[in-house]
Coordinates of C-alpha atoms in Angstrom, one line a residue:
M1 CA 12.9 -1.4 10.1
N2 CA 14.8 -1.6 6.8
T3 CA 13.6 -4.3 4.4
L4 CA 15.6 -5.5 1.3
V5 CA 14.9 -8.0 -1.3
M6 CA 17.1 -10.2 -3.5
K7 CA 16.3 -13.2 -5.6
M8 CA 17.9 -16.6 -5.3
C9 CA 20.8 -16.9 -7.7
Q10 CA 21.7 -13.2 -7.5
G11 CA 25.0 -12.5 -5.8
R12 CA 26.2 -15.7 -3.9
T13 CA 22.7 -16.5 -2.4
N14 CA 22.8 -20.1 -3.5
S15 CA 25.0 -20.9 -0.5
L16 CA 23.1 -18.5 1.9
T17 CA 21.1 -21.4 3.6
T18 CA 24.4 -23.4 4.1
E19 CA 26.2 -20.5 5.5
L20 CA 23.5 -19.4 7.8
A21 CA 22.6 -23.0 9.0
G22 CA 24.1 -22.2 12.4
Y23 CA 21.7 -19.2 12.8
Q24 CA 18.5 -20.9 11.7
T25 CA 15.3 -20.1 13.4
I26 CA 11.8 -21.5 13.3
N27 CA 9.3 -19.9 11.1
N28 CA 5.7 -21.2 10.8
N29 CA 4.9 -19.4 7.5
P30 CA 4.3 -22.2 4.9
Y31 CA 5.7 -19.9 2.2
V32 CA 9.1 -19.6 4.1
R33 CA 11.4 -22.5 3.5
F34 CA 14.2 -21.1 5.4
A35 CA 14.5 -18.5 8.2
A36 CA 17.6 -17.2 10.2
K37 CA 18.6 -14.5 12.6
Y38 CA 22.0 -13.0 11.9
K39 CA 23.6 -9.7 13.0
Q40 CA 20.3 -8.2 14.1
T41 CA 18.7 -9.1 10.8
T42 CA 16.0 -11.7 10.0
I43 CA 16.5 -13.5 6.7
L44 CA 13.6 -15.2 5.2
V45 CA 13.9 -17.4 2.0
Y46 CA 10.6 -17.8 0.3
T47 CA 9.4 -20.6 -1.7
S48 CA 9.0 -18.2 -4.6
G49 CA 12.8 -17.7 -4.6
K50 CA 12.8 -14.3 -3.0
I51 CA 15.0 -13.6 -0.1
V52 CA 14.0 -10.8 2.5
F53 CA 16.4 -9.1 4.8
Q54 CA 14.7 -7.2 7.6
G55 CA 16.3 -5.3 10.5
K56 CA 18.9 -2.7 11.5
G57 CA 21.6 -4.6 9.8
A58 CA 19.7 -5.6 6.6
L59 CA 21.9 -3.6 4.3
S60 CA 25.2 -4.8 5.5
V61 CA 24.0 -8.5 5.7
A62 CA 22.5 -8.3 2.2
Q63 CA 25.7 -6.8 0.9
E64 CA 27.6 -9.8 2.3
F65 CA 25.7 -12.0 -0.1
G66 CA 26.1 -9.7 -3.2
Y67 CA 23.3 -7.2 -2.8
Q68 CA 23.7 -4.0 -5.0
E69 CA 21.3 -1.2 -4.5
E70 CA 21.0 -0.7 -8.3
A71 CA 20.5 -4.3 -9.0
I72 CA 17.2 -4.8 -6.9
S73 CA 15.0 -1.8 -6.9
S74 CA 12.0 -1.4 -4.9
S75 CA 9.9 -1.7 -8.0
D76 CA 10.8 -5.3 -8.1
V77 CA 8.7 -5.8 -4.9
Q78 CA 5.9 -3.8 -6.5
A79 CA 6.0 -5.7 -9.8
S80 CA 2.6 -7.3 -9.7
G81 CA 1.3 -4.3 -11.7
Q82 CA -2.1 -4.8 -10.0
F83 CA -1.4 -2.5 -7.0
Q84 CA -0.3 1.2 -7.0
I85 CA 3.5 1.6 -6.5
S86 CA 2.8 4.7 -4.5
Q87 CA 1.9 2.4 -1.6
E88 CA 5.6 1.5 -1.2
N89 CA 6.4 3.8 1.6
L90 CA 3.0 4.4 3.0
S91 CA 1.2 2.9 6.1
L92 CA -2.3 2.4 4.9
I93 CA -5.5 1.1 6.6
G94 CA -7.9 -0.6 4.1
S95 CA -11.4 -1.6 4.8
D96 CA -13.7 -4.0 2.8
E97 CA -16.8 -6.0 3.3
V98 CA -18.2 -9.4 2.1
G99 CA -21.7 -10.8 2.2
N100 CA -23.6 -7.7 1.3
G101 CA -24.8 -9.3 -2.0
S102 CA -25.5 -12.8 -0.6
Y103 CA -29.0 -13.7 0.7
F104 CA -27.6 -16.3 3.1
G105 CA -24.9 -15.5 5.6
G106 CA -23.8 -12.7 7.6
L107 CA -22.1 -9.4 6.7
A108 CA -18.3 -9.4 7.3
V109 CA -16.3 -6.1 7.5
V110 CA -12.6 -6.1 8.0
A111 CA -10.2 -3.1 8.4
S112 CA -6.4 -3.9 8.1
L113 CA -3.2 -2.0 8.4
V114 CA -0.4 -2.6 5.9
G115 CA 2.9 -1.0 6.1
P116 CA 6.0 -0.9 3.9
G117 CA 7.4 -4.0 5.8
D118 CA 4.5 -6.2 5.0
Q119 CA 4.7 -5.7 1.1
V120 CA 7.0 -8.6 0.3
L121 CA 5.1 -11.1 2.5
L122 CA 1.8 -10.1 0.9
R123 CA 3.1 -10.5 -2.6
D124 CA 4.7 -13.8 -1.8
L125 CA 1.4 -15.1 -0.4
G126 CA -0.3 -14.0 -3.7
V127 CA -2.5 -11.4 -2.0
A128 CA -5.0 -10.0 -4.5
D129 CA -8.8 -8.9 -4.5
S130 CA -10.7 -11.9 -3.0
K131 CA -13.1 -11.8 -6.1
V132 CA -10.2 -13.1 -8.3
L133 CA -9.0 -15.8 -5.7
T134 CA -10.6 -19.3 -5.3
D135 CA -12.1 -19.9 -2.0
Q136 CA -9.6 -22.7 -1.5
K137 CA -6.8 -20.0 -1.9
I138 CA -8.6 -17.6 0.5
Q139 CA -8.9 -20.4 3.2
Q140 CA -5.3 -21.2 2.8
I141 CA -3.8 -17.7 3.2
A142 CA -6.4 -16.1 5.3
P143 CA -5.1 -17.5 8.7
I144 CA -1.5 -16.2 7.8
L145 CA -2.9 -12.8 7.3
E146 CA -4.9 -12.9 10.4
E147 CA -1.8 -13.8 12.3
K148 CA 0.7 -11.3 10.6
I149 CA -1.4 -8.3 9.7
P150 CA -3.0 -6.0 12.4
H151 CA -6.8 -5.9 11.6
K152 CA -10.3 -5.7 13.1
A153 CA -13.0 -8.1 11.9
L154 CA -16.7 -7.6 12.5
L155 CA -19.4 -10.1 11.6
L156 CA -23.1 -9.1 11.6
S157 CA -25.0 -12.4 11.9
P158 CA -28.2 -12.7 9.8
N159 CA -30.2 -12.8 13.0
K160 CA -28.8 -9.4 14.2
Y161 CA -28.8 -8.1 10.6
N162 CA -32.7 -8.7 10.5
E163 CA -33.0 -6.8 13.8
V164 CA -31.4 -3.6 12.6
V165 CA -32.0 -3.5 8.8
G166 CA -35.2 -3.1 7.0
P167 CA -38.3 -0.9 7.0
G168 CA -39.0 0.7 10.3
K169 CA -35.6 -0.4 11.7
P170 CA -32.5 1.7 12.6
H171 CA -30.5 1.0 9.3
N172 CA -30.8 0.4 5.7
A173 CA -28.5 -1.7 3.6
V174 CA -26.0 1.2 3.1
S175 CA -26.1 2.8 6.6
V176 CA -25.4 -0.6 8.3
K177 CA -22.2 -0.9 6.2
V178 CA -21.1 2.7 7.2
A179 CA -21.6 1.8 10.8
L180 CA -19.5 -1.5 10.5
H181 CA -16.7 0.0 8.4
N182 CA -16.6 3.0 10.9
Q183 CA -16.4 0.8 13.8
A184 CA -13.8 -1.6 12.4
I185 CA -11.5 1.3 11.6
Y186 CA -12.1 3.0 14.9
L187 CA -11.2 -0.1 16.8
L188 CA -8.1 -0.7 14.8
L189 CA -6.9 2.9 15.2
Q190 CA -6.9 2.3 19.0
E191 CA -4.2 -0.3 18.6
V192 CA -1.9 0.9 15.7
P193 CA 0.2 4.0 14.9
K194 CA -1.5 6.6 12.9
P195 CA -1.6 5.6 9.2
D196 CA -0.7 7.8 6.3
Q197 CA -4.0 7.0 4.5
I198 CA -7.3 5.2 5.1
V199 CA -9.2 3.7 2.2
I200 CA -12.6 2.0 2.0
D201 CA -13.8 0.0 -1.0
A202 CA -16.6 2.4 -2.2
F203 CA -20.1 1.0 -1.7
T204 CA -21.7 4.5 -1.8
S205 CA -20.7 8.1 -2.4
Q206 CA -18.4 10.1 -0.1
A207 CA -21.3 12.5 0.7
N208 CA -23.6 9.8 1.5
Y209 CA -21.1 8.0 3.7
Q210 CA -20.6 11.2 5.7
K211 CA -24.3 11.8 6.0
Y212 CA -24.8 8.3 7.7
L213 CA -21.5 8.7 9.6
R214 CA -23.0 11.5 11.7
Q215 CA -25.4 9.0 13.3
E216 CA -22.3 6.9 14.7
R217 CA -21.2 7.5 18.3
N218 CA -17.5 6.5 17.8
Q219 CA -15.8 9.0 15.6
F220 CA -12.2 9.4 14.6
P221 CA -10.3 12.6 13.0
N222 CA -8.3 10.7 10.5
P223 CA -9.5 11.6 6.9
L224 CA -10.6 8.7 4.7
T225 CA -11.5 8.2 1.1
L226 CA -14.0 5.9 -0.7
E227 CA -12.5 4.4 -3.9
E228 CA -14.1 2.1 -6.4
K229 CA -12.4 -1.2 -6.9
A230 CA -9.9 -0.4 -4.2
E231 CA -9.4 -4.0 -3.5
G232 CA -7.6 -4.3 -6.7
K233 CA -5.5 -1.1 -6.1
Y234 CA -4.4 -1.2 -2.4
L235 CA -2.8 -4.2 -0.6
A236 CA -4.5 -3.2 2.6
V237 CA -8.0 -3.4 1.1
A238 CA -7.1 -6.6 -0.7
V239 CA -6.0 -8.2 2.7
S240 CA -9.2 -7.0 4.3
S241 CA -11.3 -8.6 1.4
I242 CA -9.6 -11.9 1.9
I243 CA -10.0 -12.0 5.6
A244 CA -13.6 -10.9 5.3
R245 CA -14.4 -13.5 2.6
N246 CA -12.9 -16.2 4.8
L247 CA -15.1 -15.1 7.7
F248 CA -18.2 -15.0 5.6
L249 CA -17.6 -18.5 4.2
D250 CA -17.0 -20.0 7.7
N251 CA -20.1 -18.4 8.9
L252 CA -22.0 -19.5 5.9
K253 CA -20.9 -23.0 6.5
K254 CA -21.8 -23.0 10.3
L255 CA -25.2 -21.6 9.6
G256 CA -25.9 -24.4 7.1
E257 CA -24.8 -27.1 9.5
D258 CA -27.1 -25.5 12.1
L259 CA -30.0 -26.3 9.9
G260 CA -28.8 -29.2 7.9
Y261 CA -28.6 -27.5 4.6
Q262 CA -25.8 -26.4 2.3
L263 CA -26.3 -22.7 1.9
P264 CA -25.3 -21.2 -1.5
S265 CA -23.5 -17.7 -1.7
G266 CA -25.2 -15.1 -3.8
A267 CA -28.8 -14.4 -4.4
G268 CA -29.9 -16.3 -7.4
A269 CA -32.4 -19.0 -8.1
K270 CA -30.5 -21.6 -6.2
S271 CA -30.9 -19.5 -3.0
D272 CA -34.6 -19.2 -3.7
K273 CA -35.0 -23.1 -3.8
V274 CA -33.0 -23.7 -0.6
A275 CA -34.7 -20.9 1.2
S276 CA -38.1 -22.6 0.3
Q277 CA -36.9 -25.8 1.7
I278 CA -35.8 -24.1 4.9
L279 CA -39.2 -22.5 5.1
A280 CA -40.9 -25.8 4.9
A281 CA -38.7 -27.3 7.5
Y282 CA -38.4 -24.4 10.0
G283 CA -40.7 -21.6 9.0
M284 CA -39.6 -18.0 9.1
E285 CA -37.6 -18.7 12.3
G286 CA -35.2 -20.9 10.2
L287 CA -34.7 -18.1 7.5
N288 CA -34.2 -15.5 10.2
H289 CA -31.3 -17.6 11.4
C290 CA -29.5 -17.8 8.2
A291 CA -30.7 -15.3 5.6
K292 CA -31.2 -11.5 5.2
L293 CA -34.9 -11.2 5.1
H294 CA -35.3 -8.0 3.3
F295 CA -33.9 -9.5 0.0
A296 CA -36.5 -10.4 -2.6
N297 CA -35.4 -14.0 -2.2
T298 CA -37.8 -14.2 0.8
K299 CA -40.9 -13.5 -1.3
K300 CA -39.8 -15.8 -4.0
A301 CA -39.1 -18.7 -1.6
Q302 CA -42.6 -18.1 -0.1
K303 CA -44.1 -18.3 -3.6
L304 CA -42.1 -21.4 -4.4
L305 CA -43.4 -23.2 -1.2
K306 CA -47.1 -22.1 -2.1
N307 CA -46.7 -23.6 -5.5

């Protein structure tokens, strides 16, 4: 599918919505203020002022409104400066996890496939590493990404996490992430075309990942790389980080509602205090329901309760 981009006010685009009013279609994306289907081409006018032409007739339709190939380069689509321009023509699966450093809440892992045709939408949504976005922004755009971008999301609840992670159990804190990333990517590959590249936001070395991967039943032949801070370099990883963060936040909220406490994210002193209150009210069974017990916070909470 051809995808071309113009900016409002270039060519004669100011009259575009009037001229195409008879071809207008419904589009539920809150960032699209006008959509039309014209000559086998989908035209989307974003609130940011960008106009996207997608389809077999994209070039000819865009040219009707003054598109000139030298005027709008593909680098304009890539102009955030945060993500690698080399992604422009790549189909890439990116995988990331959220919740690993939080005492309360589960561990969310998401793998997403982003292709060249998705780039404009993602930039107009303001997709970036979830660590630099507010939770409000994440909760606003995550449902759109879940609808538009092929992905697989896995959530390991605290209860299940405590069954499989810890001394004498099948996994440690690294191997469980290897298992989840591998499974999310494996499931996604069953449903999408073969990607050009697979990238995981690095949480261990490539050699260590491969060591733990040998324990997994589901394997795939596609090569993958682990790269540090990949969520700030690859749109696919950034998408996964946003969906995973939203999944983690929803789970954290639900777990808190189950017990009647507001559970903090992270593993600081506030988590120790809330954990001691849950211990007093529900005992270890309560913590097992909402927290990762092998964290040092558990012993700190027990000490607080004794004092």
